[in-house]
mmCIF file of C-alpha atoms in Angstrom:
data_model
loop_
_atom_site.group_PDB
_atom_site.id
_atom_site.type_symbol
_atom_site.label_atom_id
_atom_site.label_comp_id
_atom_site.label_asym_id
_atom_site.label_seq_id
_atom_site.Cartn_x
_atom_site.Cartn_y
_atom_site.Cartn_z
ATOM 1 C CA UNK A 1 -13.532 14.735 -22.966
ATOM 2 C CA UNK A 2 -10.374 16.825 -23.266
ATOM 3 C CA UNK A 3 -8.066 16.596 -20.302
ATOM 4 C CA UNK A 4 -6.813 19.718 -18.521
ATOM 5 C CA UNK A 5 -3.669 20.011 -16.435
ATOM 6 C CA UNK A 6 -2.507 22.079 -13.505
ATOM 7 C CA UNK A 7 0.743 22.407 -11.566
ATOM 8 C CA UNK A 8 0.633 20.911 -8.064
ATOM 9 C CA UNK A 9 3.577 21.880 -5.857
ATOM 10 C CA UNK A 10 4.129 19.656 -2.803
ATOM 11 C CA UNK A 11 6.575 21.143 -0.297
ATOM 12 C CA UNK A 12 7.619 19.065 2.715
ATOM 13 C CA UNK A 13 10.237 19.143 5.448
ATOM 14 C CA UNK A 14 10.074 15.332 5.471
ATOM 15 C CA UNK A 15 9.732 12.688 2.750
ATOM 16 C CA UNK A 16 6.636 14.214 1.157
ATOM 17 C CA UNK A 17 4.616 10.984 1.383
ATOM 18 C CA UNK A 18 1.776 12.653 3.278
ATOM 19 C CA UNK A 19 1.417 15.394 0.687
ATOM 20 C CA UNK A 20 1.631 13.023 -2.260
ATOM 21 C CA UNK A 21 -1.132 10.844 -0.841
ATOM 22 C CA UNK A 22 -3.372 13.803 0.012
ATOM 23 C CA UNK A 23 -2.779 15.533 -3.308
ATOM 24 C CA UNK A 24 -3.451 12.440 -5.390
ATOM 25 C CA UNK A 25 -6.516 11.435 -3.378
ATOM 26 C CA UNK A 26 -8.046 14.893 -3.874
ATOM 27 C CA UNK A 27 -7.077 15.279 -7.545
ATOM 28 C CA UNK A 28 -8.498 11.840 -8.363
ATOM 29 C CA UNK A 29 -11.997 13.159 -7.620
ATOM 30 C CA UNK A 30 -11.910 15.493 -10.636
ATOM 31 C CA UNK A 31 -12.601 13.755 -13.927
ATOM 32 C CA UNK A 32 -10.702 15.088 -16.894
ATOM 33 C CA UNK A 33 -8.145 16.919 -14.740
ATOM 34 C CA UNK A 34 -4.556 15.803 -14.126
ATOM 35 C CA UNK A 35 -1.942 17.235 -11.786
ATOM 36 C CA UNK A 36 1.615 17.885 -12.894
ATOM 37 C CA UNK A 37 3.366 17.111 -9.619
ATOM 38 C CA UNK A 38 6.395 19.011 -8.370
ATOM 39 C CA UNK A 39 7.633 17.327 -5.177
ATOM 40 C CA UNK A 40 10.129 19.076 -2.893
ATOM 41 C CA UNK A 41 11.106 16.821 0.053
ATOM 42 C CA UNK A 42 13.348 17.655 3.027
ATOM 43 C CA UNK A 43 12.961 21.444 2.747
ATOM 44 C CA UNK A 44 14.414 22.618 6.056
ATOM 45 C CA UNK A 45 16.468 25.730 5.313
ATOM 46 C CA UNK A 46 15.946 29.156 3.822
ATOM 47 C CA UNK A 47 18.180 28.439 0.824
ATOM 48 C CA UNK A 48 16.261 25.243 0.036
ATOM 49 C CA UNK A 49 12.984 27.122 0.281
ATOM 50 C CA UNK A 50 14.198 29.836 -2.084
ATOM 51 C CA UNK A 51 14.845 27.252 -4.777
ATOM 52 C CA UNK A 52 11.322 25.935 -4.262
ATOM 53 C CA UNK A 53 9.839 29.428 -4.502
ATOM 54 C CA UNK A 54 11.682 30.106 -7.762
ATOM 55 C CA UNK A 55 10.173 26.966 -9.282
ATOM 56 C CA UNK A 56 6.684 27.888 -8.079
ATOM 57 C CA UNK A 57 7.034 31.320 -9.683
ATOM 58 C CA UNK A 58 8.175 29.672 -12.934
ATOM 59 C CA UNK A 59 5.116 27.372 -12.971
ATOM 60 C CA UNK A 60 2.324 28.857 -10.797
ATOM 61 C CA UNK A 61 -0.285 26.467 -9.532
ATOM 62 C CA UNK A 62 -1.687 24.955 -6.350
ATOM 63 C CA UNK A 63 0.734 24.643 -3.414
ATOM 64 C CA UNK A 64 0.325 22.170 -0.541
ATOM 65 C CA UNK A 65 2.916 22.090 2.202
ATOM 66 C CA UNK A 66 3.940 20.527 5.499
ATOM 67 C CA UNK A 67 6.561 22.766 7.092
ATOM 68 C CA UNK A 68 6.301 22.521 10.871
ATOM 69 C CA UNK A 69 9.373 24.420 12.029
ATOM 70 C CA UNK A 70 10.516 28.065 11.965
ATOM 71 C CA UNK A 71 9.126 30.727 9.652
ATOM 72 C CA UNK A 72 9.441 28.689 6.450
ATOM 73 C CA UNK A 73 5.692 28.282 6.157
ATOM 74 C CA UNK A 74 5.092 32.020 6.446
ATOM 75 C CA UNK A 75 7.762 32.762 3.841
ATOM 76 C CA UNK A 76 6.260 30.230 1.464
ATOM 77 C CA UNK A 77 2.751 31.627 1.877
ATOM 78 C CA UNK A 78 4.011 35.160 1.228
ATOM 79 C CA UNK A 79 5.733 34.075 -1.969
ATOM 80 C CA UNK A 80 2.596 32.227 -3.084
ATOM 81 C CA UNK A 81 0.475 35.345 -2.623
ATOM 82 C CA UNK A 82 2.908 37.260 -4.817
ATOM 83 C CA UNK A 83 2.756 34.650 -7.590
ATOM 84 C CA UNK A 84 -1.005 34.132 -7.338
ATOM 85 C CA UNK A 85 -0.650 30.486 -6.306
ATOM 86 C CA UNK A 86 -3.228 29.239 -3.761
ATOM 87 C CA UNK A 87 -1.379 27.778 -0.769
ATOM 88 C CA UNK A 88 -2.492 25.465 2.035
ATOM 89 C CA UNK A 89 -0.794 23.961 5.083
ATOM 90 C CA UNK A 90 -2.209 20.431 5.008
ATOM 91 C CA UNK A 91 -1.420 19.569 8.628
ATOM 92 C CA UNK A 92 -2.329 22.916 10.222
ATOM 93 C CA UNK A 93 -6.072 22.191 10.634
ATOM 94 C CA UNK A 94 -5.244 18.798 12.137
ATOM 95 C CA UNK A 95 -2.677 20.341 14.510
ATOM 96 C CA UNK A 96 -5.197 22.997 15.578
ATOM 97 C CA UNK A 97 -7.831 20.359 16.327
ATOM 98 C CA UNK A 98 -5.384 18.177 18.280
ATOM 99 C CA UNK A 99 -4.044 21.127 20.224
ATOM 100 C CA UNK A 100 -7.534 22.287 21.230
ATOM 101 C CA UNK A 101 -8.471 18.757 22.270
ATOM 102 C CA UNK A 102 -5.241 17.751 24.011
ATOM 103 C CA UNK A 103 -4.352 21.162 25.406
ATOM 104 C CA UNK A 104 -0.709 20.544 24.507
ATOM 105 C CA UNK A 105 1.603 22.563 22.253
ATOM 106 C CA UNK A 106 2.938 21.239 18.956
ATOM 107 C CA UNK A 107 6.497 19.910 19.298
ATOM 108 C CA UNK A 108 7.355 20.973 15.705
ATOM 109 C CA UNK A 109 9.580 18.017 14.815
ATOM 110 C CA UNK A 110 10.004 17.616 11.054
ATOM 111 C CA UNK A 111 9.653 13.988 9.977
ATOM 112 C CA UNK A 112 8.691 12.813 13.461
ATOM 113 C CA UNK A 113 6.627 9.969 11.989
ATOM 114 C CA UNK A 114 9.807 8.535 10.433
ATOM 115 C CA UNK A 115 11.910 8.397 13.611
ATOM 116 C CA UNK A 116 13.962 5.248 14.221
ATOM 117 C CA UNK A 117 11.770 3.898 16.988
ATOM 118 C CA UNK A 118 10.527 0.400 17.836
ATOM 119 C CA UNK A 119 7.706 0.672 15.297
ATOM 120 C CA UNK A 120 10.190 1.472 12.540
ATOM 121 C CA UNK A 121 12.351 -1.558 13.284
ATOM 122 C CA UNK A 122 9.227 -3.712 13.504
ATOM 123 C CA UNK A 123 8.417 -2.729 9.913
ATOM 124 C CA UNK A 124 11.967 -3.497 8.776
ATOM 125 C CA UNK A 125 11.771 -6.925 10.434
ATOM 126 C CA UNK A 126 8.395 -7.561 8.780
ATOM 127 C CA UNK A 127 9.748 -6.561 5.373
ATOM 128 C CA UNK A 128 12.765 -8.869 5.685
ATOM 129 C CA UNK A 129 10.511 -11.761 6.715
ATOM 130 C CA UNK A 130 8.043 -11.107 3.899
ATOM 131 C CA UNK A 131 10.672 -10.920 1.167
ATOM 132 C CA UNK A 132 12.275 -14.151 2.409
ATOM 133 C CA UNK A 133 8.902 -15.949 2.430
ATOM 134 C CA UNK A 134 7.580 -14.790 -0.928
ATOM 135 C CA UNK A 135 5.877 -17.276 -3.266
ATOM 136 C CA UNK A 136 5.954 -20.238 -0.884
ATOM 137 C CA UNK A 137 9.591 -19.983 0.196
ATOM 138 C CA UNK A 138 10.651 -21.208 3.657
ATOM 139 C CA UNK A 139 7.343 -22.889 4.602
ATOM 140 C CA UNK A 140 8.854 -24.526 7.700
ATOM 141 C CA UNK A 141 8.302 -21.400 9.844
ATOM 142 C CA UNK A 142 4.802 -20.379 8.746
ATOM 143 C CA UNK A 143 3.809 -20.109 12.389
ATOM 144 C CA UNK A 144 6.008 -17.008 12.704
ATOM 145 C CA UNK A 145 3.917 -15.127 10.146
ATOM 146 C CA UNK A 146 1.184 -12.676 11.082
ATOM 147 C CA UNK A 147 -0.677 -13.202 7.818
ATOM 148 C CA UNK A 148 -0.635 -16.001 5.225
ATOM 149 C CA UNK A 149 -2.078 -15.218 1.785
ATOM 150 C CA UNK A 150 -3.187 -17.944 -0.618
ATOM 151 C CA UNK A 151 -4.374 -17.664 -4.197
ATOM 152 C CA UNK A 152 -3.817 -18.780 -7.756
ATOM 153 C CA UNK A 153 -1.175 -17.065 -9.842
ATOM 154 C CA UNK A 154 -1.748 -13.336 -10.513
ATOM 155 C CA UNK A 155 -4.025 -12.572 -7.567
ATOM 156 C CA UNK A 156 -1.625 -9.857 -6.344
ATOM 157 C CA UNK A 157 -0.273 -11.915 -3.468
ATOM 158 C CA UNK A 158 3.274 -10.526 -3.569
ATOM 159 C CA UNK A 159 2.506 -6.783 -3.807
ATOM 160 C CA UNK A 160 -0.172 -7.145 -1.147
ATOM 161 C CA UNK A 161 2.315 -8.952 1.095
ATOM 162 C CA UNK A 162 4.867 -6.182 0.675
ATOM 163 C CA UNK A 163 2.257 -3.521 1.439
ATOM 164 C CA UNK A 164 1.263 -5.355 4.625
ATOM 165 C CA UNK A 165 4.921 -5.704 5.590
ATOM 166 C CA UNK A 166 5.276 -1.944 5.321
ATOM 167 C CA UNK A 167 2.464 -1.761 7.871
ATOM 168 C CA UNK A 168 4.430 -4.011 10.204
ATOM 169 C CA UNK A 169 2.857 -7.415 9.473
ATOM 170 C CA UNK A 170 5.045 -10.413 8.725
ATOM 171 C CA UNK A 171 3.364 -11.837 5.641
ATOM 172 C CA UNK A 172 3.976 -14.956 3.615
ATOM 173 C CA UNK A 173 2.134 -15.971 0.466
ATOM 174 C CA UNK A 174 1.544 -19.427 -0.947
ATOM 175 C CA UNK A 175 0.670 -20.037 -4.617
ATOM 176 C CA UNK A 176 -2.104 -22.459 -5.465
ATOM 177 C CA UNK A 177 -0.785 -24.477 -8.413
ATOM 178 C CA UNK A 178 -2.785 -27.356 -9.955
ATOM 179 C CA UNK A 179 -1.262 -30.687 -8.971
ATOM 180 C CA UNK A 180 1.106 -29.143 -6.405
ATOM 181 C CA UNK A 181 0.185 -29.841 -2.751
ATOM 182 C CA UNK A 182 0.313 -27.132 -0.146
ATOM 183 C CA UNK A 183 3.067 -27.422 2.477
ATOM 184 C CA UNK A 184 1.984 -29.709 5.344
ATOM 185 C CA UNK A 185 3.052 -27.004 7.824
ATOM 186 C CA UNK A 186 -0.045 -25.018 6.801
ATOM 187 C CA UNK A 187 -2.323 -27.534 8.540
ATOM 188 C CA UNK A 188 -0.557 -26.975 11.856
ATOM 189 C CA UNK A 189 -0.475 -23.168 12.055
ATOM 190 C CA UNK A 190 -2.515 -21.566 14.811
ATOM 191 C CA UNK A 191 -1.366 -17.956 15.244
ATOM 192 C CA UNK A 192 -1.388 -16.488 11.694
ATOM 193 C CA UNK A 193 -4.438 -15.165 9.912
ATOM 194 C CA UNK A 194 -4.967 -17.118 6.672
ATOM 195 C CA UNK A 195 -6.715 -15.243 3.841
ATOM 196 C CA UNK A 196 -7.710 -16.542 0.417
ATOM 197 C CA UNK A 197 -7.479 -14.185 -2.570
ATOM 198 C CA UNK A 198 -9.403 -14.766 -5.783
ATOM 199 C CA UNK A 199 -10.485 -12.868 -8.888
ATOM 200 C CA UNK A 200 -12.696 -13.379 -11.898
ATOM 201 C CA UNK A 201 -11.347 -15.720 -14.605
ATOM 202 C CA UNK A 202 -11.444 -12.879 -17.131
ATOM 203 C CA UNK A 203 -9.259 -10.693 -14.936
ATOM 204 C CA UNK A 204 -6.763 -13.471 -14.230
ATOM 205 C CA UNK A 205 -6.492 -14.388 -17.921
ATOM 206 C CA UNK A 206 -5.921 -10.750 -18.844
ATOM 207 C CA UNK A 207 -3.113 -10.316 -16.315
ATOM 208 C CA UNK A 208 -1.508 -13.632 -17.242
ATOM 209 C CA UNK A 209 -1.575 -12.787 -20.941
ATOM 210 C CA UNK A 210 0.184 -9.501 -20.228
ATOM 211 C CA UNK A 211 2.717 -11.393 -18.145
ATOM 212 C CA UNK A 212 3.425 -13.850 -20.972
ATOM 213 C CA UNK A 213 3.781 -11.030 -23.482
ATOM 214 C CA UNK A 214 6.289 -9.238 -21.255
ATOM 215 C CA UNK A 215 8.322 -12.447 -20.982
ATOM 216 C CA UNK A 216 7.885 -13.222 -24.705
ATOM 217 C CA UNK A 217 6.809 -16.748 -23.743
ATOM 218 C CA UNK A 218 4.640 -19.278 -25.551
ATOM 219 C CA UNK A 219 0.938 -18.423 -25.275
ATOM 220 C CA UNK A 220 -0.254 -21.945 -26.142
ATOM 221 C CA UNK A 221 -0.590 -23.036 -22.525
ATOM 222 C CA UNK A 222 -3.352 -23.810 -20.034
ATOM 223 C CA UNK A 223 -1.917 -20.932 -17.972
ATOM 224 C CA UNK A 224 -4.070 -18.533 -20.000
ATOM 225 C CA UNK A 225 -6.853 -20.906 -21.047
ATOM 226 C CA UNK A 226 -10.186 -19.476 -19.883
ATOM 227 C CA UNK A 227 -11.666 -22.847 -18.848
ATOM 228 C CA UNK A 228 -8.506 -23.983 -17.058
ATOM 229 C CA UNK A 229 -8.249 -20.697 -15.183
ATOM 230 C CA UNK A 230 -11.906 -20.904 -14.142
ATOM 231 C CA UNK A 231 -11.261 -24.412 -12.808
ATOM 232 C CA UNK A 232 -8.254 -23.147 -10.821
ATOM 233 C CA UNK A 233 -10.314 -20.400 -9.226
ATOM 234 C CA UNK A 234 -13.208 -22.741 -8.435
ATOM 235 C CA UNK A 235 -10.816 -25.197 -6.777
ATOM 236 C CA UNK A 236 -9.204 -22.408 -4.765
ATOM 237 C CA UNK A 237 -12.555 -21.148 -3.499
ATOM 238 C CA UNK A 238 -13.564 -24.664 -2.495
ATOM 239 C CA UNK A 239 -10.322 -24.936 -0.541
ATOM 240 C CA UNK A 240 -11.012 -21.646 1.235
ATOM 241 C CA UNK A 241 -14.580 -22.663 2.080
ATOM 242 C CA UNK A 242 -13.538 -26.109 3.307
ATOM 243 C CA UNK A 243 -11.038 -24.570 5.724
ATOM 244 C CA UNK A 244 -13.287 -21.642 6.675
ATOM 245 C CA UNK A 245 -10.643 -19.129 5.643
ATOM 246 C CA UNK A 246 -11.868 -15.592 4.960
ATOM 247 C CA UNK A 247 -11.682 -14.593 1.305
ATOM 248 C CA UNK A 248 -11.289 -11.366 -0.650
ATOM 249 C CA UNK A 249 -12.281 -10.800 -4.265
ATOM 250 C CA UNK A 250 -9.433 -8.728 -5.732
ATOM 251 C CA UNK A 251 -10.959 -8.379 -9.214
ATOM 252 C CA UNK A 252 -11.647 -4.663 -8.868
ATOM 253 C CA UNK A 253 -9.632 -3.877 -5.769
ATOM 254 C CA UNK A 254 -6.399 -1.949 -5.641
ATOM 255 C CA UNK A 255 -3.518 -3.304 -3.552
ATOM 256 C CA UNK A 256 -4.276 -0.671 -0.915
ATOM 257 C CA UNK A 257 -7.954 -1.676 -0.726
ATOM 258 C CA UNK A 258 -7.098 -5.356 -0.431
ATOM 259 C CA UNK A 259 -4.552 -4.632 2.296
ATOM 260 C CA UNK A 260 -7.056 -2.478 4.196
ATOM 261 C CA UNK A 261 -9.565 -5.346 4.192
ATOM 262 C CA UNK A 262 -6.869 -7.745 5.440
ATOM 263 C CA UNK A 263 -5.871 -5.342 8.209
ATOM 264 C CA UNK A 264 -9.492 -5.281 9.404
ATOM 265 C CA UNK A 265 -9.591 -9.072 9.374
ATOM 266 C CA UNK A 266 -6.266 -9.217 11.216
ATOM 267 C CA UNK A 267 -7.464 -6.942 14.026
ATOM 268 C CA UNK A 268 -10.480 -9.181 14.607
ATOM 269 C CA UNK A 269 -8.306 -12.289 14.333
ATOM 270 C CA UNK A 270 -5.837 -11.036 16.953
ATOM 271 C CA UNK A 271 -8.636 -10.227 19.389
ATOM 272 C CA UNK A 272 -10.054 -13.749 19.038
ATOM 273 C CA UNK A 273 -6.581 -15.296 19.300
ATOM 274 C CA UNK A 274 -5.779 -13.353 22.476
ATOM 275 C CA UNK A 275 -9.148 -14.231 24.022
ATOM 276 C CA UNK A 276 -8.788 -17.958 23.296
#
């Protein structure tokens, strides 16, 4: 199938993260079609908007925007009509629904979700903790973690930990290495949620082989031996079952999907912990 392309202009008065996520999630549903993204963050003045409009006219396409203040949105929509570029305010339907339900006016604060409030500093604290406790570092304070991830090498423990940290959870991850005991502190933790990650041997071997190639290392090692890897995974799953730790198969999961499953587990875990 030949692939077609279209220009996708994302205009935001904040970081543009909302638009990028919405645009990519929608575009991913169309097989054989790819978006050429043009991202314009922090558009908050008329002069900034004019530069955006000139680029839209140079490469007409679909325009999504989040401009909550002033008449910038109206000016952008007018320019899009002139250039024949379909234009949509992504947040407007949501604002309309909230306003009708809450009976309160929109405050129109660009980037309000990124304000330096307590939630923001909680995420920064979680990120600092997670980076310091990556790959089994600093096991003496495991009890301070919200989530502890375990798994053999290449089960996406580190990127999943960082994603969870960005959601405000202090996360540490411990590698399961043949012949290397887990830190004794793990047996004493009570507060954190412990989750075991595993994948199919074929998937682990594939990722490890790519890792070795990128490092230009010797491939003659049990690290990428199919039987040895299968034994590692079997041992890890026995460990998880023996300790009654919830598990997640990450073979076909993205980091975001794995993190979403962990967040669900964490909510249930916190409710049980509070009740006990």
